[in-house]
Short mmCIF file of C-alpha atoms in Angstrom, two decimals:
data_model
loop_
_atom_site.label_atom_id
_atom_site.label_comp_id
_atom_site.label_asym_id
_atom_site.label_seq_id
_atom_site.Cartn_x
_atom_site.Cartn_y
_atom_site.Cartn_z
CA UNK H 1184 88.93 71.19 67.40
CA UNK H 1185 88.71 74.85 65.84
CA UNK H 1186 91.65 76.01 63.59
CA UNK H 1187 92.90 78.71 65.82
CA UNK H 1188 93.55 75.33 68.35
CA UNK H 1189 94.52 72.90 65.67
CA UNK H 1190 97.50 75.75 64.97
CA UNK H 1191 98.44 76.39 68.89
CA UNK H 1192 99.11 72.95 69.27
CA UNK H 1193 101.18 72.68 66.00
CA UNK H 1194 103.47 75.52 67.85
CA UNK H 1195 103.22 73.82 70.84
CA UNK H 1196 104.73 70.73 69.59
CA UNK H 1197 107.12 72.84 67.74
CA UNK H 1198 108.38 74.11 70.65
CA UNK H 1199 108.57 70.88 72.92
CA UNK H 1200 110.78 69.53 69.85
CA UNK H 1201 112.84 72.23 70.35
CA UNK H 1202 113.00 71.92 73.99
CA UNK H 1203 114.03 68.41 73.59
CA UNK H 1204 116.79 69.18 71.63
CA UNK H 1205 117.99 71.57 73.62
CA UNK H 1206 117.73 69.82 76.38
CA UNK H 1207 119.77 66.67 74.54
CA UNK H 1208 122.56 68.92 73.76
CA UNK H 1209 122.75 70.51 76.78
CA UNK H 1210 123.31 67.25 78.75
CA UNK H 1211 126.23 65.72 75.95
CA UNK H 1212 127.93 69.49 75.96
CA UNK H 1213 131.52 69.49 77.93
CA UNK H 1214 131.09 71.67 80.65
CA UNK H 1215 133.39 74.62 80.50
CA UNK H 1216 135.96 74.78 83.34
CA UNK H 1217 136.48 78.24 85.55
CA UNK H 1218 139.88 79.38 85.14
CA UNK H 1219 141.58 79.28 88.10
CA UNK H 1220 142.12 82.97 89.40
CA UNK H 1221 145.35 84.94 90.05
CA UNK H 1222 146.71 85.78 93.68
CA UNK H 1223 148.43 88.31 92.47
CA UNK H 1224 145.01 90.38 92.33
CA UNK H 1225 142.89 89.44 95.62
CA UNK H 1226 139.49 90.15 95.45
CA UNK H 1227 139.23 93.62 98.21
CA UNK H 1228 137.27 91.73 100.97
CA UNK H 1229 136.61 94.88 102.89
CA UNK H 1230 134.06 96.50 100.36
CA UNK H 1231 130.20 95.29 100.78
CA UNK H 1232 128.44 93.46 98.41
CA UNK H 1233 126.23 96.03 96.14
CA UNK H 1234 123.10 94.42 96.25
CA UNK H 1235 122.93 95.84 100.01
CA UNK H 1236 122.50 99.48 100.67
CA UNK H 1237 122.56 101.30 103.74
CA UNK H 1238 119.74 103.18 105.24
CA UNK H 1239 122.14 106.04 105.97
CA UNK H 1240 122.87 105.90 102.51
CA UNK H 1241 119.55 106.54 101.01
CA UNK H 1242 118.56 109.23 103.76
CA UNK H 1243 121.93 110.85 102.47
CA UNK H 1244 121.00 111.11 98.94
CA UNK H 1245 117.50 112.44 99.47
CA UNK H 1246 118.83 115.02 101.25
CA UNK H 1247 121.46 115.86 98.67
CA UNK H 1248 118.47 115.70 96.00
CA UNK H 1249 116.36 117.87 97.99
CA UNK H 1250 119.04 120.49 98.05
CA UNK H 1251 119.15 120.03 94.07
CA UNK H 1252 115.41 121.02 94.43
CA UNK H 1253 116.20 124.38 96.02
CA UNK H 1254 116.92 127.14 93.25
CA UNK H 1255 119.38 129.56 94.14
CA UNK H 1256 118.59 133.00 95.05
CA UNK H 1257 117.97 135.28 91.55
CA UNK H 1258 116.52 138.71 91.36
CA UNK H 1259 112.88 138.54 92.16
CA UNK H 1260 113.17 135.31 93.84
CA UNK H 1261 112.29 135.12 97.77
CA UNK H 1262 114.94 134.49 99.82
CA UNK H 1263 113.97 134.14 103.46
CA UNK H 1264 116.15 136.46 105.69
CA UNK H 1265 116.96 134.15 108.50
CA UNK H 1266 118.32 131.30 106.68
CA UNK H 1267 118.67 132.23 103.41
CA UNK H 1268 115.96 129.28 101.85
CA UNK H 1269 114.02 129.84 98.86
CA UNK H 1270 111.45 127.80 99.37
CA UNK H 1271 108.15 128.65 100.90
CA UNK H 1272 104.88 127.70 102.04
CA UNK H 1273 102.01 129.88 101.30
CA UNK H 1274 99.25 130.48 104.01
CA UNK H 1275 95.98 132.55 104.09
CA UNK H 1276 96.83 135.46 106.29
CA UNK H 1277 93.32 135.30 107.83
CA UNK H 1278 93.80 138.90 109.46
CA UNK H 1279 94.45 140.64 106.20
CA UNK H 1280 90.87 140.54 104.13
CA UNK H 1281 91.38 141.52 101.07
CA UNK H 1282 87.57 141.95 99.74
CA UNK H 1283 84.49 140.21 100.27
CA UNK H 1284 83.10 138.60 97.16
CA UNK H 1285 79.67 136.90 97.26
CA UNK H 1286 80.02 136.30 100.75
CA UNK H 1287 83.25 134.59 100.46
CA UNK H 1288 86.47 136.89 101.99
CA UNK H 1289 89.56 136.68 99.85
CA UNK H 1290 92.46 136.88 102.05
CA UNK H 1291 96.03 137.97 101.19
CA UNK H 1292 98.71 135.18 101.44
CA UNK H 1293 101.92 135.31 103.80
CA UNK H 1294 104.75 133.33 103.00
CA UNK H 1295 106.72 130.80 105.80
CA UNK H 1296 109.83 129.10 104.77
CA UNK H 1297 110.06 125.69 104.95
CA UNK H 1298 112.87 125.38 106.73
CA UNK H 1299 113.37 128.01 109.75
CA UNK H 1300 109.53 128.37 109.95
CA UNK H 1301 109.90 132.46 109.49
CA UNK H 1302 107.10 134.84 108.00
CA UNK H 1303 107.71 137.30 104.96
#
């Protein structure tokens, strides 16, 4: 055997002694006994466990974090005039050519808000 695998199974021993003495003491260890708990203070049976989260839930928060998203109107800023949203798809407005480059039009770009689905 190499050195490099002469070494990795010195550790490896190493470390099954250890185990083994772990494993010795864990066996003659007293266990330690749960104290018994209160009745004055009942555990509230009616709240669900939190490992479990409800659908409704997590559709509830995205929405909340999507309206985080959405800056509020400032000076400059588009605001759409229906329902007051600031955000905004831009669209080639293919009726609008702006110039011809190369063959190629460039078209100006018309703005529909994501939410109502109006142009400005």
């Amino acid at each position: 055997m190499s050195e490099f695998e002469e070494k990795v199974m010195e550790m490896l021993k190493k470390i099954d002694g250890k185990l083994d003495k772990i494993l010795e003491m864990g066996t003659k260890a007293p266990m330690a006994q749960p104290k018994p708990a209160t009745e004055s203070a009942p555990a509230p049976a009616s709240t669900p466990a939190p490992s479990t989260v409800k659908p409704s839930a997590l559709v509830e928060k995205q929405q909340e974090e999507e309206k985080m998203k959405e800056k509020p109107p400032v000076e400059g800023r588009r605001v759409c005039t229906k329902c007051g949203s600031t955000e905004f798809n831009t669209v080639e407005d293919k009726t609008n050519v702006l110039h011809q480059m190369g063959g190629i039009k460039i078209y100006a770009k018309k703005y529909i808000c994501k939410r109502c689905g109006a142009e400005s």
